[in-house]
mmCIF file of C-alpha atoms in Angstrom:
data_model
loop_
_atom_site.group_PDB
_atom_site.id
_atom_site.type_symbol
_atom_site.label_atom_id
_atom_site.label_comp_id
_atom_site.label_asym_id
_atom_site.label_seq_id
_atom_site.Cartn_x
_atom_site.Cartn_y
_atom_site.Cartn_z
ATOM 1 C CA MET A 1 -18.634 -20.938 9.015
ATOM 2 C CA GLU A 2 -15.096 -21.346 7.061
ATOM 3 C CA GLN A 3 -14.243 -17.950 6.891
ATOM 4 C CA GLY A 4 -12.580 -15.188 8.287
ATOM 5 C CA SER A 5 -14.263 -11.765 8.556
ATOM 6 C CA ALA A 6 -13.506 -7.889 7.665
ATOM 7 C CA ARG A 7 -13.102 -5.258 10.671
ATOM 8 C CA GLU A 8 -11.923 -1.810 10.494
ATOM 9 C CA GLY A 9 -8.704 -0.821 13.360
ATOM 10 C CA ALA A 10 -6.498 -4.080 11.441
ATOM 11 C CA ARG A 11 -3.231 -4.622 14.261
ATOM 12 C CA PRO A 12 0.274 -4.046 12.907
ATOM 13 C CA ALA A 13 0.990 -7.970 13.758
ATOM 14 C CA TYR A 14 4.219 -7.688 11.376
ATOM 15 C CA ALA A 15 7.479 -5.826 11.988
ATOM 16 C CA PRO A 16 10.762 -5.324 10.819
ATOM 17 C CA GLY A 17 12.911 -8.879 11.473
ATOM 18 C CA ALA A 18 9.495 -10.648 11.831
ATOM 19 C CA PHE A 19 10.856 -13.409 9.200
ATOM 20 C CA PRO A 20 13.620 -15.610 10.195
ATOM 21 C CA SER A 21 16.959 -15.869 8.260
ATOM 22 C CA ALA A 22 17.363 -18.710 5.493
ATOM 23 C CA PRO A 23 18.540 -22.398 7.335
ATOM 24 C CA ALA A 24 22.020 -22.808 7.549
ATOM 25 C CA GLU A 25 21.840 -25.291 4.766
ATOM 26 C CA HIS A 26 20.256 -22.438 2.440
ATOM 27 C CA ARG A 27 23.026 -19.958 3.213
ATOM 28 C CA MET A 28 25.910 -18.928 0.880
ATOM 29 C CA PRO A 29 28.919 -21.289 1.907
ATOM 30 C CA GLU A 30 31.859 -18.781 3.089
ATOM 31 C CA CYS A 31 34.344 -18.457 0.206
ATOM 32 C CA ARG A 32 37.644 -19.105 1.550
ATOM 33 C CA VAL A 33 41.084 -18.763 -0.301
ATOM 34 C CA PRO A 34 42.738 -22.180 -0.695
ATOM 35 C CA GLU A 35 46.574 -22.554 -0.111
ATOM 36 C CA GLN A 36 47.076 -22.807 -3.945
ATOM 37 C CA ALA A 37 45.728 -19.213 -4.704
ATOM 38 C CA ALA A 38 48.956 -18.010 -3.332
ATOM 39 C CA ARG A 39 50.702 -20.106 -5.681
ATOM 40 C CA GLY A 40 48.653 -18.759 -8.791
ATOM 41 C CA GLU A 41 46.450 -22.049 -8.919
ATOM 42 C CA HIS A 42 43.106 -22.070 -9.852
ATOM 43 C CA THR A 43 40.503 -21.105 -7.471
ATOM 44 C CA HIS A 44 36.538 -21.543 -7.191
ATOM 45 C CA CYS A 45 33.698 -20.553 -5.329
ATOM 46 C CA GLU A 46 29.976 -21.793 -5.255
ATOM 47 C CA PRO A 47 27.784 -20.269 -7.379
ATOM 48 C CA SER A 48 25.013 -17.820 -5.776
ATOM 49 C CA ALA A 49 22.198 -20.218 -6.513
ATOM 50 C CA PRO A 50 21.433 -20.688 -2.697
ATOM 51 C CA ARG A 51 20.359 -16.896 -2.701
ATOM 52 C CA ALA A 52 17.766 -17.691 -4.881
ATOM 53 C CA VAL A 53 16.522 -20.195 -2.646
ATOM 54 C CA GLN A 54 16.450 -17.588 0.641
ATOM 55 C CA ARG A 55 14.570 -15.218 -1.410
ATOM 56 C CA HIS A 56 12.124 -17.807 -2.648
ATOM 57 C CA SER A 57 11.604 -18.838 1.260
ATOM 58 C CA VAL A 58 10.867 -14.999 1.670
ATOM 59 C CA ARG A 59 8.499 -14.620 -0.467
ATOM 60 C CA GLY A 60 6.681 -17.952 0.675
ATOM 61 C CA GLN A 61 6.480 -16.211 3.906
ATOM 62 C CA ILE A 62 5.037 -13.194 2.806
ATOM 63 C CA LEU A 63 2.564 -14.843 0.811
ATOM 64 C CA ASP A 64 1.529 -17.345 4.168
ATOM 65 C CA ALA A 65 1.203 -14.004 6.152
ATOM 66 C CA LEU A 66 -0.668 -12.020 3.569
ATOM 67 C CA ARG A 67 -3.427 -14.960 3.299
ATOM 68 C CA ALA A 68 -3.166 -15.208 6.993
ATOM 69 C CA ALA A 69 -4.285 -11.257 7.096
ATOM 70 C CA LEU A 70 -7.168 -11.646 4.321
ATOM 71 C CA VAL A 71 -8.717 -14.674 6.278
ATOM 72 C CA ASP A 72 -7.801 -12.279 9.819
ATOM 73 C CA GLY A 73 -9.591 -9.331 8.224
ATOM 74 C CA GLU A 74 -6.538 -7.539 8.835
ATOM 75 C CA LEU A 75 -6.433 -6.712 4.864
ATOM 76 C CA VAL A 76 -10.086 -4.911 4.068
ATOM 77 C CA PRO A 77 -12.033 -5.860 1.083
ATOM 78 C CA GLY A 78 -12.172 -2.853 -1.362
ATOM 79 C CA GLN A 79 -9.193 -1.198 0.066
ATOM 80 C CA VAL A 80 -5.962 -0.352 -1.786
ATOM 81 C CA TYR A 81 -2.609 -1.609 -0.588
ATOM 82 C CA SER A 82 0.900 -0.507 -2.090
ATOM 83 C CA ALA A 83 3.739 -3.311 -2.077
ATOM 84 C CA PRO A 84 6.212 -0.480 -0.570
ATOM 85 C CA ALA A 85 3.663 -0.082 2.447
ATOM 86 C CA LEU A 86 3.216 -3.599 2.827
ATOM 87 C CA GLY A 87 6.992 -4.186 2.723
ATOM 88 C CA ALA A 88 7.735 -1.740 5.364
ATOM 89 C CA ARG A 89 5.724 -3.245 7.585
ATOM 90 C CA PHE A 90 6.897 -6.540 7.260
ATOM 91 C CA GLY A 91 10.281 -5.491 7.359
ATOM 92 C CA VAL A 92 11.210 -6.446 3.858
ATOM 93 C CA SER A 93 11.751 -4.862 0.393
ATOM 94 C CA ALA A 94 8.238 -4.338 -1.990
ATOM 95 C CA THR A 95 9.672 -6.986 -4.430
ATOM 96 C CA PRO A 96 8.399 -10.280 -2.292
ATOM 97 C CA VAL A 97 5.460 -8.683 -1.395
ATOM 98 C CA ARG A 98 4.602 -7.585 -4.990
ATOM 99 C CA GLU A 99 5.383 -11.274 -6.203
ATOM 100 C CA ALA A 100 3.053 -12.392 -3.336
ATOM 101 C CA MET A 101 0.549 -9.887 -4.120
ATOM 102 C CA GLN A 102 0.559 -11.147 -7.837
ATOM 103 C CA ARG A 103 -0.115 -14.822 -6.882
ATOM 104 C CA LEU A 104 -2.851 -13.530 -4.862
ATOM 105 C CA ALA A 105 -4.178 -11.639 -7.917
ATOM 106 C CA VAL A 106 -4.152 -15.029 -9.715
ATOM 107 C CA GLU A 107 -6.242 -16.711 -7.104
ATOM 108 C CA GLY A 108 -8.825 -13.939 -6.915
ATOM 109 C CA ALA A 109 -8.047 -12.641 -3.864
ATOM 110 C CA VAL A 110 -6.922 -9.100 -4.945
ATOM 111 C CA GLU A 111 -6.923 -7.283 -7.907
ATOM 112 C CA VAL A 112 -4.066 -5.119 -9.626
ATOM 113 C CA VAL A 113 -4.645 -1.285 -9.486
ATOM 114 C CA PRO A 114 -2.220 0.078 -11.937
ATOM 115 C CA ASN A 115 0.362 2.441 -10.567
ATOM 116 C CA ARG A 116 -1.363 2.348 -6.777
ATOM 117 C CA GLY A 117 -1.315 -1.406 -5.778
ATOM 118 C CA PHE A 118 -3.598 -4.173 -5.005
ATOM 119 C CA ARG A 119 -7.268 -3.771 -3.864
ATOM 120 C CA VAL A 120 -8.382 -6.594 -1.644
ATOM 121 C CA SER A 121 -11.330 -8.220 -3.624
ATOM 122 C CA GLU A 122 -14.983 -7.469 -2.247
ATOM 123 C CA ARG A 123 -17.303 -10.679 -2.047
ATOM 124 C CA GLY A 124 -20.629 -11.008 -1.562
ATOM 125 C CA PRO A 125 -22.563 -14.042 0.461
ATOM 126 C CA ARG A 126 -23.838 -15.223 -3.106
ATOM 127 C CA GLU A 127 -19.952 -15.885 -3.961
ATOM 128 C CA LEU A 128 -19.525 -17.835 -0.953
ATOM 129 C CA ALA A 129 -23.179 -20.011 -1.218
ATOM 130 C CA GLU A 130 -21.674 -20.733 -4.799
ATOM 131 C CA LEU A 131 -18.145 -21.971 -3.544
ATOM 132 C CA ALA A 132 -19.687 -23.804 -0.716
ATOM 133 C CA GLU A 133 -22.489 -25.872 -3.286
ATOM 134 C CA VAL A 134 -19.333 -26.762 -5.590
ATOM 135 C CA ARG A 135 -17.374 -27.999 -2.502
ATOM 136 C CA ALA A 136 -20.382 -30.100 -1.652
ATOM 137 C CA LEU A 137 -20.795 -31.544 -4.999
ATOM 138 C CA ILE A 138 -17.204 -32.441 -4.887
ATOM 139 C CA GLU A 139 -16.281 -33.767 -1.175
ATOM 140 C CA VAL A 140 -19.931 -35.174 -0.630
ATOM 141 C CA PRO A 141 -19.751 -38.310 -2.791
ATOM 142 C CA VAL A 142 -15.801 -38.772 -2.447
ATOM 143 C CA MET A 143 -16.585 -38.772 1.485
ATOM 144 C CA LEU A 144 -19.133 -41.544 1.037
ATOM 145 C CA SER A 145 -16.822 -43.566 -0.892
ATOM 146 C CA LEU A 146 -14.014 -43.233 1.517
ATOM 147 C CA ALA A 147 -16.660 -44.382 4.405
ATOM 148 C CA ARG A 148 -17.227 -47.559 2.651
ATOM 149 C CA THR A 149 -13.354 -48.562 1.675
ATOM 150 C CA VAL A 150 -10.860 -46.744 4.165
ATOM 151 C CA PRO A 151 -10.315 -49.027 7.584
ATOM 152 C CA ALA A 152 -11.093 -47.353 10.746
ATOM 153 C CA HIS A 153 -7.408 -47.054 11.947
ATOM 154 C CA ARG A 154 -6.681 -44.908 8.999
ATOM 155 C CA TRP A 155 -9.112 -42.334 10.104
ATOM 156 C CA SER A 156 -8.033 -42.556 13.552
ATOM 157 C CA GLY A 157 -4.588 -41.209 12.212
ATOM 158 C CA LEU A 158 -6.311 -37.891 11.136
ATOM 159 C CA ARG A 159 -7.603 -37.250 14.841
ATOM 160 C CA PRO A 160 -4.880 -34.877 15.529
ATOM 161 C CA LEU A 161 -5.708 -32.880 12.646
ATOM 162 C CA ALA A 162 -9.325 -32.700 13.806
ATOM 163 C CA GLU A 163 -8.083 -31.440 17.402
ATOM 164 C CA ALA A 164 -6.141 -28.764 15.826
ATOM 165 C CA THR A 165 -9.065 -27.255 14.478
ATOM 166 C CA VAL A 166 -10.744 -27.537 17.875
ATOM 167 C CA THR A 167 -7.437 -25.805 19.524
ATOM 168 C CA ALA A 168 -7.081 -23.063 17.043
ATOM 169 C CA ALA A 169 -11.145 -22.411 17.417
ATOM 170 C CA ALA A 170 -10.805 -22.512 21.270
ATOM 171 C CA VAL A 171 -8.566 -19.002 21.035
ATOM 172 C CA GLY A 172 -10.442 -17.614 18.332
ATOM 173 C CA ASP A 173 -7.598 -17.887 15.783
ATOM 174 C CA LEU A 174 -8.916 -17.363 12.727
ATOM 175 C CA ALA A 175 -6.007 -17.571 10.496
ATOM 176 C CA ALA A 176 -4.659 -20.687 12.439
ATOM 177 C CA TYR A 177 -8.268 -22.099 12.269
ATOM 178 C CA ALA A 178 -8.015 -21.740 8.397
ATOM 179 C CA GLU A 179 -4.936 -23.722 8.012
ATOM 180 C CA SER A 180 -6.209 -26.443 10.062
ATOM 181 C CA ASP A 181 -9.411 -26.910 8.453
ATOM 182 C CA ARG A 182 -7.874 -26.851 5.361
ATOM 183 C CA ALA A 183 -5.231 -29.436 6.588
ATOM 184 C CA PHE A 184 -7.944 -31.580 7.808
ATOM 185 C CA HIS A 185 -10.067 -31.556 4.274
ATOM 186 C CA ARG A 186 -6.937 -31.991 2.336
ATOM 187 C CA ALA A 187 -6.026 -35.146 4.690
ATOM 188 C CA VAL A 188 -9.668 -36.778 3.953
ATOM 189 C CA LEU A 189 -9.642 -36.425 0.370
ATOM 190 C CA MET A 190 -5.851 -37.446 -0.040
ATOM 191 C CA LEU A 191 -7.301 -40.527 1.094
ATOM 192 C CA SER A 192 -9.002 -41.019 -2.581
ATOM 193 C CA GLY A 193 -5.278 -41.231 -4.390
ATOM 194 C CA ASN A 194 -6.664 -38.583 -6.531
ATOM 195 C CA GLU A 195 -4.155 -35.330 -6.585
ATOM 196 C CA GLN A 196 -5.809 -33.092 -9.009
ATOM 197 C CA LEU A 197 -9.317 -33.849 -6.832
ATOM 198 C CA VAL A 198 -7.198 -32.549 -3.827
ATOM 199 C CA THR A 199 -5.646 -29.629 -5.597
ATOM 200 C CA VAL A 200 -9.214 -28.189 -6.929
ATOM 201 C CA ALA A 201 -10.802 -28.843 -3.624
ATOM 202 C CA ASP A 202 -8.045 -27.055 -1.879
ATOM 203 C CA GLU A 203 -8.161 -23.849 -3.957
ATOM 204 C CA LEU A 204 -11.896 -23.699 -3.583
ATOM 205 C CA HIS A 205 -11.734 -24.097 0.140
ATOM 206 C CA ARG A 206 -9.258 -21.585 0.663
ATOM 207 C CA ARG A 207 -11.273 -19.019 -1.701
ATOM 208 C CA SER A 208 -14.113 -19.805 0.590
ATOM 209 C CA GLN A 209 -12.568 -18.581 3.567
ATOM 210 C CA TRP A 210 -11.799 -14.871 2.442
ATOM 211 C CA PRO A 211 -13.892 -12.375 4.295
ATOM 212 C CA LEU A 212 -16.835 -10.819 3.142
ATOM 213 C CA VAL A 213 -17.185 -7.391 2.221
ATOM 214 C CA SER A 214 -19.660 -6.619 4.872
ATOM 215 C CA GLY A 215 -20.888 -9.188 7.179
ATOM 216 C CA PRO A 216 -21.225 -10.234 11.079
ATOM 217 C CA ALA A 217 -17.523 -10.976 12.899
ATOM 218 C CA THR A 218 -17.049 -14.405 13.205
ATOM 219 C CA ARG A 219 -17.492 -15.517 16.686
ATOM 220 C CA ARG A 220 -15.306 -18.093 18.766
ATOM 221 C CA ALA A 221 -18.528 -20.035 19.638
ATOM 222 C CA ASP A 222 -18.989 -20.366 15.514
ATOM 223 C CA LEU A 223 -15.631 -21.648 15.116
ATOM 224 C CA LEU A 224 -15.932 -24.214 18.064
ATOM 225 C CA ALA A 225 -18.992 -25.408 16.528
ATOM 226 C CA ASP A 226 -17.511 -25.798 12.883
ATOM 227 C CA ALA A 227 -14.496 -27.736 14.427
ATOM 228 C CA SER A 228 -16.608 -30.140 16.309
ATOM 229 C CA GLU A 229 -18.103 -31.378 13.087
ATOM 230 C CA HIS A 230 -14.854 -32.140 11.944
ATOM 231 C CA THR A 231 -14.798 -34.702 15.338
ATOM 232 C CA ALA A 232 -17.885 -35.574 14.503
ATOM 233 C CA LEU A 233 -17.428 -36.394 11.052
ATOM 234 C CA LEU A 234 -14.459 -38.736 11.817
ATOM 235 C CA ASP A 235 -16.310 -40.844 14.143
ATOM 236 C CA ALA A 236 -19.177 -41.289 11.380
ATOM 237 C CA LEU A 237 -16.558 -42.309 9.124
ATOM 238 C CA VAL A 238 -14.750 -44.863 11.584
ATOM 239 C CA SER A 239 -17.979 -46.469 11.924
ATOM 240 C CA GLN A 240 -19.285 -46.291 8.570
ATOM 241 C CA ASP A 241 -22.515 -44.657 9.309
ATOM 242 C CA LEU A 242 -23.046 -42.979 5.641
ATOM 243 C CA THR A 243 -25.835 -41.676 6.750
ATOM 244 C CA VAL A 244 -24.447 -39.225 9.374
ATOM 245 C CA VAL A 245 -21.316 -38.659 7.031
ATOM 246 C CA GLN A 246 -23.648 -36.927 4.412
ATOM 247 C CA ALA A 247 -25.595 -35.376 6.683
ATOM 248 C CA LEU A 248 -22.486 -33.589 8.555
ATOM 249 C CA VAL A 249 -20.720 -32.786 5.281
ATOM 250 C CA ARG A 250 -23.570 -31.348 3.842
ATOM 251 C CA GLU A 251 -24.273 -29.089 7.113
ATOM 252 C CA HIS A 252 -20.448 -28.569 7.133
ATOM 253 C CA PHE A 253 -20.771 -26.468 4.024
ATOM 254 C CA ALA A 254 -23.980 -24.874 4.258
ATOM 255 C CA GLY A 255 -22.465 -23.183 7.229
ATOM 256 C CA ALA A 256 -19.943 -21.645 5.095
ATOM 257 C CA ASP A 257 -22.379 -19.491 3.412
ATOM 258 C CA GLY A 258 -23.754 -17.819 6.362
#
């Protein structure tokens, strides 16, 4: 059950001013005219490069917020959203929203609708099942290999990440659960030392979390059951019980296509 769910009556969770200003180290330094200027000597102020960092930070926050809204079902599959309207909702201009939406279009989460905006992609159970199958083909053998070679103390270090999924599931926070779920899987796969594998698996994982065009709402009990599999998996990895590891990982992915 690694997915959000579409629902009507999306709440306006964002408002103007929701995003903090850039950190002090990213702000433009104040340009003060030194004493030499009065004598006609050369003065110099820093270029405006830090402004680009601030804009990138806002775009990144918008992208994160849009991804959370997708998982949480606030952006409904099949509906078209304009960058200006979303910008007003976020309290920013349309530009960072449009840039973030273009990124989501590359990922396949939305489709560009000329002169209108972006339509949230509609997905069915078959696509979700295919994603689960591909993820299992990648992650099951990797986890079995890691179970044979990674010492127990390394697995224990991932316990807080597994517990974070339980915390998010307990309050029914779909967006927080999706992020903590991916963080746990990334941390496990990173132990392989294969950065390309981690990148590919994380992209597939993110796509598996987008809501179906229609389907039952994700229940808190389903999230808790999914989260409990993370802690059970860690226990099996620590004890190097390969049979249990394989069964748990396959069951974990099988739940994603329900």
